[in-house]
PDB file of C-alpha atoms in Angstrom:
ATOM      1  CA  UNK A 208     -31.624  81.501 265.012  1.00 56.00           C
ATOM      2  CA  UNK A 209     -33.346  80.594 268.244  1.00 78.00           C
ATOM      3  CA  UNK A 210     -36.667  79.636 265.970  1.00 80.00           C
ATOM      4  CA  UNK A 211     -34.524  77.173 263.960  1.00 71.00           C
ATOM      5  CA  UNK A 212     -32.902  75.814 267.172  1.00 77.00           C
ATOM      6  CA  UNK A 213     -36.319  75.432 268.798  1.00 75.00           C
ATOM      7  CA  UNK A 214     -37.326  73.693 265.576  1.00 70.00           C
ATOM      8  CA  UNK A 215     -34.588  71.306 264.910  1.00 72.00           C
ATOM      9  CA  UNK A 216     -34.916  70.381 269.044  1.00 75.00           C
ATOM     10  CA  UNK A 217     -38.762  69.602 268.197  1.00 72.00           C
ATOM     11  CA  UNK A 218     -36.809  67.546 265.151  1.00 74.00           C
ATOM     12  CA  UNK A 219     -35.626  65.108 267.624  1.00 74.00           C
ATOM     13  CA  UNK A 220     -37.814  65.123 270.171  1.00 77.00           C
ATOM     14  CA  UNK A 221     -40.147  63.911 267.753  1.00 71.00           C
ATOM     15  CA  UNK A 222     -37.730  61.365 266.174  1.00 74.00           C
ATOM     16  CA  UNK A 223     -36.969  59.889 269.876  1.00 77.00           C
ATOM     17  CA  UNK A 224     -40.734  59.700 270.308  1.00 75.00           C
ATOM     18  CA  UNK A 225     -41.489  57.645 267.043  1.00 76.00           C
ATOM     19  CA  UNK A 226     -38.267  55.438 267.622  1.00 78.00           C
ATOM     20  CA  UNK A 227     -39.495  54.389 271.128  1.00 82.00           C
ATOM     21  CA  UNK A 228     -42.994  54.210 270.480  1.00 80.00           C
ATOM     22  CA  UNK A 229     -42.405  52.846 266.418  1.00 88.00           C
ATOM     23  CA  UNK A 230     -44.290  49.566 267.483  1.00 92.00           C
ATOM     24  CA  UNK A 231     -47.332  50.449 268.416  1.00 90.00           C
ATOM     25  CA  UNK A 232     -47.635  52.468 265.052  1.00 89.00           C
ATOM     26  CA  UNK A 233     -47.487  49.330 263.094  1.00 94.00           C
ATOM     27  CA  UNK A 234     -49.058  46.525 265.547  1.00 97.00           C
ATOM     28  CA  UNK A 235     -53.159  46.809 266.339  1.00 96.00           C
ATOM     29  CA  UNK A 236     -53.241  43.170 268.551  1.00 97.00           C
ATOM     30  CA  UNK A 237     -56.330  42.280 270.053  1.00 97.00           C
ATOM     31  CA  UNK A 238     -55.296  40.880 272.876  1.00 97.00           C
ATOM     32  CA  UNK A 239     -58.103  39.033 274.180  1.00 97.00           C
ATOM     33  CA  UNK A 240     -58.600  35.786 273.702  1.00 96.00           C
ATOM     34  CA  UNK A 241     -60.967  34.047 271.085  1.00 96.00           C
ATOM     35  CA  UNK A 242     -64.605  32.335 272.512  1.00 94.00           C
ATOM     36  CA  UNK A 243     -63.488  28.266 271.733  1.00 92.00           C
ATOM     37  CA  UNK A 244     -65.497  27.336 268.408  1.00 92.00           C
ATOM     38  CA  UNK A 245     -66.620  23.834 267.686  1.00 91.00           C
ATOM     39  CA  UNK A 246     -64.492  21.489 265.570  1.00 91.00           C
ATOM     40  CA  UNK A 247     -60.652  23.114 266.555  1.00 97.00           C
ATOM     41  CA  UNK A 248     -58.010  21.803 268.044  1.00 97.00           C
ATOM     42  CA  UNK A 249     -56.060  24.493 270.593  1.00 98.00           C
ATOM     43  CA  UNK A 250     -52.425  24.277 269.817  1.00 98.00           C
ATOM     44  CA  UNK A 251     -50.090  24.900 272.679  1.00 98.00           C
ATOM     45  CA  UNK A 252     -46.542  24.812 272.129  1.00 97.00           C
ATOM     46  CA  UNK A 253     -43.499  27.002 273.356  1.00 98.00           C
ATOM     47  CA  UNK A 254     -41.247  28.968 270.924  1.00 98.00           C
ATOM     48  CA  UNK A 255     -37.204  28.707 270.892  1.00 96.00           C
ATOM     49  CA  UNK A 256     -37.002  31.882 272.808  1.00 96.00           C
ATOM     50  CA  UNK A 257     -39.285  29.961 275.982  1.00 96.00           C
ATOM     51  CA  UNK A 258     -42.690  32.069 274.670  1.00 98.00           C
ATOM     52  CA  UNK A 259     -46.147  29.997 275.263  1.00 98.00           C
ATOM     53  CA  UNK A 260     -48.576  30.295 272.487  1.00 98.00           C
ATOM     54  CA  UNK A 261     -51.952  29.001 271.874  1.00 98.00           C
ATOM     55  CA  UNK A 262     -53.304  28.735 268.181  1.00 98.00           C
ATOM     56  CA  UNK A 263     -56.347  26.961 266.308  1.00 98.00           C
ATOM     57  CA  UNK A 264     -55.436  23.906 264.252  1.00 98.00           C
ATOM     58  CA  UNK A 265     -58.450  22.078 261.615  1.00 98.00           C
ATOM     59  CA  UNK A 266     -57.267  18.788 260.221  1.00 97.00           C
ATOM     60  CA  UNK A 267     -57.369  17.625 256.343  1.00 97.00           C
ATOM     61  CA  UNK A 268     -60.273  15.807 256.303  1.00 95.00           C
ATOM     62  CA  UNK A 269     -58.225  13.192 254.453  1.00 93.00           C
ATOM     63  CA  UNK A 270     -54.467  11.324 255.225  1.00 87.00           C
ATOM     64  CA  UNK A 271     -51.913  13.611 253.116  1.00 88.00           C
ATOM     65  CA  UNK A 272     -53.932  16.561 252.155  1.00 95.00           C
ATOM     66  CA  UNK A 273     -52.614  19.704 251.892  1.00 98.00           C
ATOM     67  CA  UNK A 274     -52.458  22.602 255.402  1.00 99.00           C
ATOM     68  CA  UNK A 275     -52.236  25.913 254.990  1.00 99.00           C
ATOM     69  CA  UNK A 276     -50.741  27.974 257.829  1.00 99.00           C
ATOM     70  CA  UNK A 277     -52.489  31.224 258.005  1.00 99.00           C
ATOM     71  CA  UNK A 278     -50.510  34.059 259.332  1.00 99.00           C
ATOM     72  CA  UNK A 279     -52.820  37.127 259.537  1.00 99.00           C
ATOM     73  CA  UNK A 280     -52.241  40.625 259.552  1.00 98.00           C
ATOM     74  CA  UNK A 281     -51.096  43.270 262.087  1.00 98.00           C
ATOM     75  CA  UNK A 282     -54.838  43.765 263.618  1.00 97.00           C
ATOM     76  CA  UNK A 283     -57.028  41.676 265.406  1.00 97.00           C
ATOM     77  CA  UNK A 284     -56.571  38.055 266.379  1.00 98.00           C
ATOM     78  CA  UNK A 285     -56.606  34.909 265.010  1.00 98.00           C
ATOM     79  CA  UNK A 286     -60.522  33.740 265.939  1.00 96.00           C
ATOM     80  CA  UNK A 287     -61.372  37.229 263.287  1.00 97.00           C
ATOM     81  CA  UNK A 288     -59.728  34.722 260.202  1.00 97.00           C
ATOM     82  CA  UNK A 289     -62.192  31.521 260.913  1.00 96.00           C
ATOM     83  CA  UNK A 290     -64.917  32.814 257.967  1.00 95.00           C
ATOM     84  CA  UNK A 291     -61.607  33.626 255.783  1.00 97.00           C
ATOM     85  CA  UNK A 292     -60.540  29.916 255.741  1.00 98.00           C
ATOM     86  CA  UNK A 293     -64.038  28.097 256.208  1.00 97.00           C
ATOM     87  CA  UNK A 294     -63.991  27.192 251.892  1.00 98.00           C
ATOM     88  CA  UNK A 295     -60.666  25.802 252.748  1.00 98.00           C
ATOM     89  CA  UNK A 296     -61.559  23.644 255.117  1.00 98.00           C
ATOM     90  CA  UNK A 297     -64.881  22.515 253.138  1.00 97.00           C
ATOM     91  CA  UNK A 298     -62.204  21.258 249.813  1.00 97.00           C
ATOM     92  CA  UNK A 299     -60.955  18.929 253.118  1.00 97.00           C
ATOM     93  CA  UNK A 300     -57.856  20.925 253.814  1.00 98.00           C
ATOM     94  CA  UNK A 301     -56.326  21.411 256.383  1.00 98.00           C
ATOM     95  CA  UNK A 302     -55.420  25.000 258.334  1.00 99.00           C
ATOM     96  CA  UNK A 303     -53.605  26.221 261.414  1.00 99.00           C
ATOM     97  CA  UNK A 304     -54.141  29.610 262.715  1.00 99.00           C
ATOM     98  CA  UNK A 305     -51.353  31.066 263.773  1.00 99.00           C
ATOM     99  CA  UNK A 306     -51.097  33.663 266.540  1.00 99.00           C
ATOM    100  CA  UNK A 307     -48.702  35.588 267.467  1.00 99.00           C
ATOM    101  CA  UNK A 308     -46.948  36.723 270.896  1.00 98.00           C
ATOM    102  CA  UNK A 309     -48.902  39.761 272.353  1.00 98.00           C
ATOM    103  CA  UNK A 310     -52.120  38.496 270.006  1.00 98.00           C
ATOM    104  CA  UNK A 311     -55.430  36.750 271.043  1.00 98.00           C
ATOM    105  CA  UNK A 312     -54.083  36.028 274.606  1.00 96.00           C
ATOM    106  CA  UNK A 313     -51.032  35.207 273.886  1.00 98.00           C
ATOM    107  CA  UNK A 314     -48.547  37.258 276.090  1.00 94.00           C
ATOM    108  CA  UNK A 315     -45.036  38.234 274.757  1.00 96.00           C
ATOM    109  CA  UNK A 316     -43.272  41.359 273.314  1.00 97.00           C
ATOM    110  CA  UNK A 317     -44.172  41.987 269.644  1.00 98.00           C
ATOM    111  CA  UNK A 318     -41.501  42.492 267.301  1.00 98.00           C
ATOM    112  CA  UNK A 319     -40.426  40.583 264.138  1.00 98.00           C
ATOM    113  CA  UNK A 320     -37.622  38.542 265.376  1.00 98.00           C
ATOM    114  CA  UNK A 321     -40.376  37.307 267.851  1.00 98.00           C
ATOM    115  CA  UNK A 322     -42.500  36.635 265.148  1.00 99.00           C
ATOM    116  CA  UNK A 323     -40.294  34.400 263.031  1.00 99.00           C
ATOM    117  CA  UNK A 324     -39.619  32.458 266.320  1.00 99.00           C
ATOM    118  CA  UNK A 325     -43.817  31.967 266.368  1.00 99.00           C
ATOM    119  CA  UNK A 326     -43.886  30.853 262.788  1.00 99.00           C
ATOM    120  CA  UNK A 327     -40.963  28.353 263.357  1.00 99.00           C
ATOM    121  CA  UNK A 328     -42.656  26.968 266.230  1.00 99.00           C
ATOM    122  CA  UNK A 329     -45.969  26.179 265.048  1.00 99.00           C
ATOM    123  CA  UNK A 330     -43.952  24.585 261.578  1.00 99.00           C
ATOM    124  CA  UNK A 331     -42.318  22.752 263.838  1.00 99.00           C
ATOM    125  CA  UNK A 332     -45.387  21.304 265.456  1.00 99.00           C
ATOM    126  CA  UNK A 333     -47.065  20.531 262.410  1.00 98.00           C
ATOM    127  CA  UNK A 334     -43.952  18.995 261.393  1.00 98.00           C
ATOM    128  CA  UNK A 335     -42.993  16.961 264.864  1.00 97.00           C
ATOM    129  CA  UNK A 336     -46.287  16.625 266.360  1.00 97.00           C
ATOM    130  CA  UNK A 337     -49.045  15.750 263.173  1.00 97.00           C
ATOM    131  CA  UNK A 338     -46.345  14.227 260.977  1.00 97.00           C
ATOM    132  CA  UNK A 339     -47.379  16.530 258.220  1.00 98.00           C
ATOM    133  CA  UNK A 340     -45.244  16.151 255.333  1.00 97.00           C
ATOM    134  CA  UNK A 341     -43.053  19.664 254.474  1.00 98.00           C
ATOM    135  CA  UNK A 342     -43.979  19.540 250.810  1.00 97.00           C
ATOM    136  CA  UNK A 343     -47.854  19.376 252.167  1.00 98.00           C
ATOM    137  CA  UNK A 344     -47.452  22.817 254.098  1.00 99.00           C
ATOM    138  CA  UNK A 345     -48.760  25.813 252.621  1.00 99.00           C
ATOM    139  CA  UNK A 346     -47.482  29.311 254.211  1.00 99.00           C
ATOM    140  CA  UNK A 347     -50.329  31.829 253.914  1.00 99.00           C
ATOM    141  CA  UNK A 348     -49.547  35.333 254.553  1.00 99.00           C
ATOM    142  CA  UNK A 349     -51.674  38.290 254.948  1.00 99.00           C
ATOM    143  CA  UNK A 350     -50.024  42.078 255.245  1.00 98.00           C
ATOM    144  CA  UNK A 351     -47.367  41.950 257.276  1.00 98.00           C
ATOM    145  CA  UNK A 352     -48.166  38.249 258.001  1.00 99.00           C
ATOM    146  CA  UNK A 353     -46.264  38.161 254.283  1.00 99.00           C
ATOM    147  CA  UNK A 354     -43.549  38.554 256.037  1.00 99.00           C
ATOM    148  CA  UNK A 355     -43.484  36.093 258.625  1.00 99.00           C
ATOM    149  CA  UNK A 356     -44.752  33.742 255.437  1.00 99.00           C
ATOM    150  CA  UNK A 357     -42.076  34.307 253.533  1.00 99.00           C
ATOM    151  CA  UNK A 358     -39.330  33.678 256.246  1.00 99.00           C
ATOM    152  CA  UNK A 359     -40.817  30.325 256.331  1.00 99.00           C
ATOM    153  CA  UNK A 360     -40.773  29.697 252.799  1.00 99.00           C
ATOM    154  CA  UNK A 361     -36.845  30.705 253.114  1.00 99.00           C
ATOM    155  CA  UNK A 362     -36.550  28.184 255.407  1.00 99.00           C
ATOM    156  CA  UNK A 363     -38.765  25.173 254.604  1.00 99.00           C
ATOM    157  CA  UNK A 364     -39.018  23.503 251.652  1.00 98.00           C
ATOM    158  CA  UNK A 365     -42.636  24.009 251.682  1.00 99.00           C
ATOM    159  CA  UNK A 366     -45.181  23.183 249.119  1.00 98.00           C
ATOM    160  CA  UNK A 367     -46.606  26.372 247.905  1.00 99.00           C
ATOM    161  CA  UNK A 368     -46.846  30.442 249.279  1.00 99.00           C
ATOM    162  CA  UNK A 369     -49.947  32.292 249.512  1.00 99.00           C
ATOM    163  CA  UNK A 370     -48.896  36.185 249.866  1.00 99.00           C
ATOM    164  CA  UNK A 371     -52.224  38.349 250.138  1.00 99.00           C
ATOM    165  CA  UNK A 372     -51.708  41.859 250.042  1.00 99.00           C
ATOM    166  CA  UNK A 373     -48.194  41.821 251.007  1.00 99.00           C
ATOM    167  CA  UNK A 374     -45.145  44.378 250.572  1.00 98.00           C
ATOM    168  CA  UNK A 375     -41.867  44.090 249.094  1.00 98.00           C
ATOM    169  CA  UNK A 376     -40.753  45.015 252.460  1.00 97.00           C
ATOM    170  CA  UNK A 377     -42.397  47.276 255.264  1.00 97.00           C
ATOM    171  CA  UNK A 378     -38.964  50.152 254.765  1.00 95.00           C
ATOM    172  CA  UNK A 379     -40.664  50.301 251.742  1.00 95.00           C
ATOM    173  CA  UNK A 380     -43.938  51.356 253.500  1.00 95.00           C
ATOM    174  CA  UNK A 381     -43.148  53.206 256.256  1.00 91.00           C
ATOM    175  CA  UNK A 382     -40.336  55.237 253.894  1.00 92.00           C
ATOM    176  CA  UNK A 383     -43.406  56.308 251.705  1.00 92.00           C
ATOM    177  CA  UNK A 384     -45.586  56.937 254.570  1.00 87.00           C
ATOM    178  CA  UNK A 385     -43.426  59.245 256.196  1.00 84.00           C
ATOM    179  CA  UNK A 386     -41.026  60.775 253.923  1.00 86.00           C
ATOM    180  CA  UNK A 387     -39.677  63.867 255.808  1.00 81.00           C
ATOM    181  CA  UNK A 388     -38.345  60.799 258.200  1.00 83.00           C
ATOM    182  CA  UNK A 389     -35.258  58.869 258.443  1.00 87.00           C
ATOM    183  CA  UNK A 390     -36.956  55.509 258.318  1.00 87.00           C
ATOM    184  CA  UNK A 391     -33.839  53.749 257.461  1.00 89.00           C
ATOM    185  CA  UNK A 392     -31.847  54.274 260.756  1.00 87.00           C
ATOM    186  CA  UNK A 393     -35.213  54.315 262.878  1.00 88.00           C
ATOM    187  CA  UNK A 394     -36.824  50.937 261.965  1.00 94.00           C
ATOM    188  CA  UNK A 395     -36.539  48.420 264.101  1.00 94.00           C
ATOM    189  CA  UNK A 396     -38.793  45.837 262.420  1.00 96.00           C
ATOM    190  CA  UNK A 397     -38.486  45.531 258.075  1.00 97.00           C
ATOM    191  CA  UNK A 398     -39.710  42.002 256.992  1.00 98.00           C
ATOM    192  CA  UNK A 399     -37.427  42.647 253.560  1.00 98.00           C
ATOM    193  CA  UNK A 400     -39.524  40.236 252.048  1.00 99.00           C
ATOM    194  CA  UNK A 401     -38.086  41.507 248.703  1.00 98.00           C
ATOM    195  CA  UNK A 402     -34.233  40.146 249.626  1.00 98.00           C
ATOM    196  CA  UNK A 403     -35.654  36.609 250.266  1.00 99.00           C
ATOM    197  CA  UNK A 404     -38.035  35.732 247.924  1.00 98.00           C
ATOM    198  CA  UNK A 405     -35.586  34.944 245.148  1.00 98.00           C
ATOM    199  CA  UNK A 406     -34.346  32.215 247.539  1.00 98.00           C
ATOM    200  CA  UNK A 407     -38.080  30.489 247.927  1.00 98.00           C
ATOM    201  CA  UNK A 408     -38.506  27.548 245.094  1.00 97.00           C
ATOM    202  CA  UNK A 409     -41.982  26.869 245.754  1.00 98.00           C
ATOM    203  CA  UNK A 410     -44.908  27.636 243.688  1.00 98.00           C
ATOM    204  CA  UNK A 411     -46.181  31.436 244.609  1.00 99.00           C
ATOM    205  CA  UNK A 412     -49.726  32.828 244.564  1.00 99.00           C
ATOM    206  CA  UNK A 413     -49.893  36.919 245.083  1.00 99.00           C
ATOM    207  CA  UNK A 414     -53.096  38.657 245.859  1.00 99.00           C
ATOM    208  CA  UNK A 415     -53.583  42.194 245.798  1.00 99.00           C
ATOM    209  CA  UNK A 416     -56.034  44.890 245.267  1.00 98.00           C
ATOM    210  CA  UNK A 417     -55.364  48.090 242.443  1.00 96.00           C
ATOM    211  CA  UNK A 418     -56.824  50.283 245.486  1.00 97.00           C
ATOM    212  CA  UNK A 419     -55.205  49.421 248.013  1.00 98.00           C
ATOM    213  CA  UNK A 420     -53.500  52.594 249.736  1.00 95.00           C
ATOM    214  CA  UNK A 421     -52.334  50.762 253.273  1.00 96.00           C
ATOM    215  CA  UNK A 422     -49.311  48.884 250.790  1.00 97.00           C
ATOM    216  CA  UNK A 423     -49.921  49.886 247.068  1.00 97.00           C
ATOM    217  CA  UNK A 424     -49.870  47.274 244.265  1.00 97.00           C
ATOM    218  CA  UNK A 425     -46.970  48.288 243.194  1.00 96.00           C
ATOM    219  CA  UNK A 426     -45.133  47.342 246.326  1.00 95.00           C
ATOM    220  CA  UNK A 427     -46.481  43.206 245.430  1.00 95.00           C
ATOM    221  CA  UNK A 428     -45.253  43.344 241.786  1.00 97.00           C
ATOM    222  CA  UNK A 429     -41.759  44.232 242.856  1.00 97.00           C
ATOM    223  CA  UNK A 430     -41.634  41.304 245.106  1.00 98.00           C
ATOM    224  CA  UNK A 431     -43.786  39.358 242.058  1.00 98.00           C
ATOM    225  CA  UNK A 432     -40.823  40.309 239.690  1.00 98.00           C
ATOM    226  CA  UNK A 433     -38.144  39.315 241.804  1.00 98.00           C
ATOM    227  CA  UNK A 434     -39.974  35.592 242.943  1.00 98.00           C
ATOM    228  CA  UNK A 435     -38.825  32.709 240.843  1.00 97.00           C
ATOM    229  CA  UNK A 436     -41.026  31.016 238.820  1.00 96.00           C
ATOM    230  CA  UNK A 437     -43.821  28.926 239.086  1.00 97.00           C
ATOM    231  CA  UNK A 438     -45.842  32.310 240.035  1.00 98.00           C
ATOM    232  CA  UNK A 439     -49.484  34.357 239.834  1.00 98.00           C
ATOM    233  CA  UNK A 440     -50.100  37.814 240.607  1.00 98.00           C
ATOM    234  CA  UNK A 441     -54.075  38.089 240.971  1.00 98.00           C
ATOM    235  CA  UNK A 442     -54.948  42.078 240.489  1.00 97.00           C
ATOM    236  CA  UNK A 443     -58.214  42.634 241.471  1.00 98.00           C
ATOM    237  CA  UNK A 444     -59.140  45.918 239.907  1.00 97.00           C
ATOM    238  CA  UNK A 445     -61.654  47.041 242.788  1.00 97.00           C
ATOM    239  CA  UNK A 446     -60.115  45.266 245.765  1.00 98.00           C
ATOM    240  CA  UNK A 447     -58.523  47.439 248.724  1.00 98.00           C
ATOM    241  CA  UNK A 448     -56.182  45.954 251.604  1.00 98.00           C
ATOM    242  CA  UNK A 449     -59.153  44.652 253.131  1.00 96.00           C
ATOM    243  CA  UNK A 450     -61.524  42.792 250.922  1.00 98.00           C
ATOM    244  CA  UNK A 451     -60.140  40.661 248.118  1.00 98.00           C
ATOM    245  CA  UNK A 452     -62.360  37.827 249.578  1.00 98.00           C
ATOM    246  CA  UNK A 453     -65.529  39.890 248.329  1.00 98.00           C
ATOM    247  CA  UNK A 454     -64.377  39.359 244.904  1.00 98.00           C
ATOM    248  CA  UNK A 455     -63.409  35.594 244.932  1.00 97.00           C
ATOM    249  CA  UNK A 456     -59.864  35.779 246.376  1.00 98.00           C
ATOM    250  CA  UNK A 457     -60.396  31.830 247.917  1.00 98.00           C
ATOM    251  CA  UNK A 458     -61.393  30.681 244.437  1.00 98.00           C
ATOM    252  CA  UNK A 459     -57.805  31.550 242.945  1.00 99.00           C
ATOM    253  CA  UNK A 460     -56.358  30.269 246.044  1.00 99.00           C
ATOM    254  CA  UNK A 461     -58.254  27.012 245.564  1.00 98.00           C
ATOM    255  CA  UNK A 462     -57.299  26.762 242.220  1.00 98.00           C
ATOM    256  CA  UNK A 463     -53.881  27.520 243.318  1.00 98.00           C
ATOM    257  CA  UNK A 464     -54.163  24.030 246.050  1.00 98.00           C
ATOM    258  CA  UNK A 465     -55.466  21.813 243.156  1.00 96.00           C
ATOM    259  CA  UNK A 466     -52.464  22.663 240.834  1.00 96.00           C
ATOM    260  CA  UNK A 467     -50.216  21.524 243.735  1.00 95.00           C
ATOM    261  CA  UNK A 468     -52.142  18.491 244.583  1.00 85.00           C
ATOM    262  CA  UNK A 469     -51.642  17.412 240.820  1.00 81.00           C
ATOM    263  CA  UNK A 470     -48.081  18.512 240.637  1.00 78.00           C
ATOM    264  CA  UNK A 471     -47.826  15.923 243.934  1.00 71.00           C
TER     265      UNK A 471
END
């Protein structure tokens, strides 16, 4: 009796532990901030909730183009994402890196209500501040970035989604991941991506790789069966969560761009 006492004690213990410290199981920020490159704009703007952020924006090279709004994964910082978007910006679009609160200098608490305030904010700016056209605004979101992309998309009438390696939500993840846990009362942030994307109308682009084991394919095509239609899933047999882009992931996105700018 006192060994399954002892054990059911550790039990807890150990649920308190990942409760509290959940966060930084799920978050890698870099938190310095990014060396200035040539040719960027810094965004500053403050978010609903009174947080200061500072971001990279890149102008369409012409009136009326498209801008995507890249927000990136859980690790790093926004300067890492420059090379990703660099055949975006040569087709003359345009393309704001995002960052976060608690990300490449930015200070603030991380959590995804925080987030979805961040992503609102720089919308916002695009919208109030460069007179960009809604319909010309193109959400891009990578890993849990999907989440914060999708939010948007729920709330703007944006032109287009770009979802690279995302999940149908991360309860989905973290329940797999850690099975002998009760993930559903302990997670504090979920990005259900899969309860909102039925409610986005714009044209959707998924990206994901067969061998990816951070969020398995699988995990994509139940938020690709659930999105309304126009819609691509791109499988790239040999891609992983980290490398989609060394098999030609901008070209479909490009692709992806042109049919909107026709459709417009």
């Amino acid at each position: 009796m006192d060994i399954f006492i002892r054990v059911v004690l550790f039990y807890i213990l150990f649920m308190c532990v990942i409760f509290i410290a959940q966060r930084t199981l799920i978050y890698f920020p870099d938190k310095s901030k990014p060396a200035l490159i040539h040719g960027v704009e810094v965004v500053k703007l403050t978010t609903q909730d009174g947080q200061h952020l500072e971001a990279w924006y890149i102008p369409p090279t012409t009136e009326n183009q498209l801008v995507i709004v890249l927000f990136h994964g859980n690790a790093g910082h926004y300067g890492h994402r420059i090379n990703k978007v660099k055949d975006y910006l040569v087709a003359g679009y345009g393309v704001l890196l995002a960052e976060y609160r608690g990300y490449g200098g930015n200070s603030g608490a991380i959590s995804e209500v925080g987030f979805y305030h961040d992503g609102r904010a720089y919308m916002n700016w695009l919208l109030k501040k460069k007179n960009v056209n809604i319909e010309k605004i193109i959400p891009y979101g990578e890993s849990i970035g999907s989440g914060v992309a999708v939010q948007m998309a729920t709330e703007y009438d944006v032109g287009g989604l770009v979802l690279e390696v995302p999940f149908s939500s991360l309860l989905d993840i973290a329940s797999r991941q850690y099975p002998f846990m009760p993930v559903k009362y302990l997670l504090k942030d979920r990005y259900m991506n899969i309860e909102k994307i039925d409610k986005i109308n714009a044209p959707l682009l998924i990206l994901h790789g067969h061998k990816d084991q951070t969020i398995p394919f699988d995990s994509a095509e139940k938020l690709f069966e659930m999105a309304k239609y126009p819609k691509k899933l791109i499988d790239f047999p040999q891609g992983n969560h980290n490398n989609l882009y060394d098999f030609g992931a901008s070209q479909y996105v490009l692709d992806f761009l042109a049919g909107i700018d026709e459709r417009n």
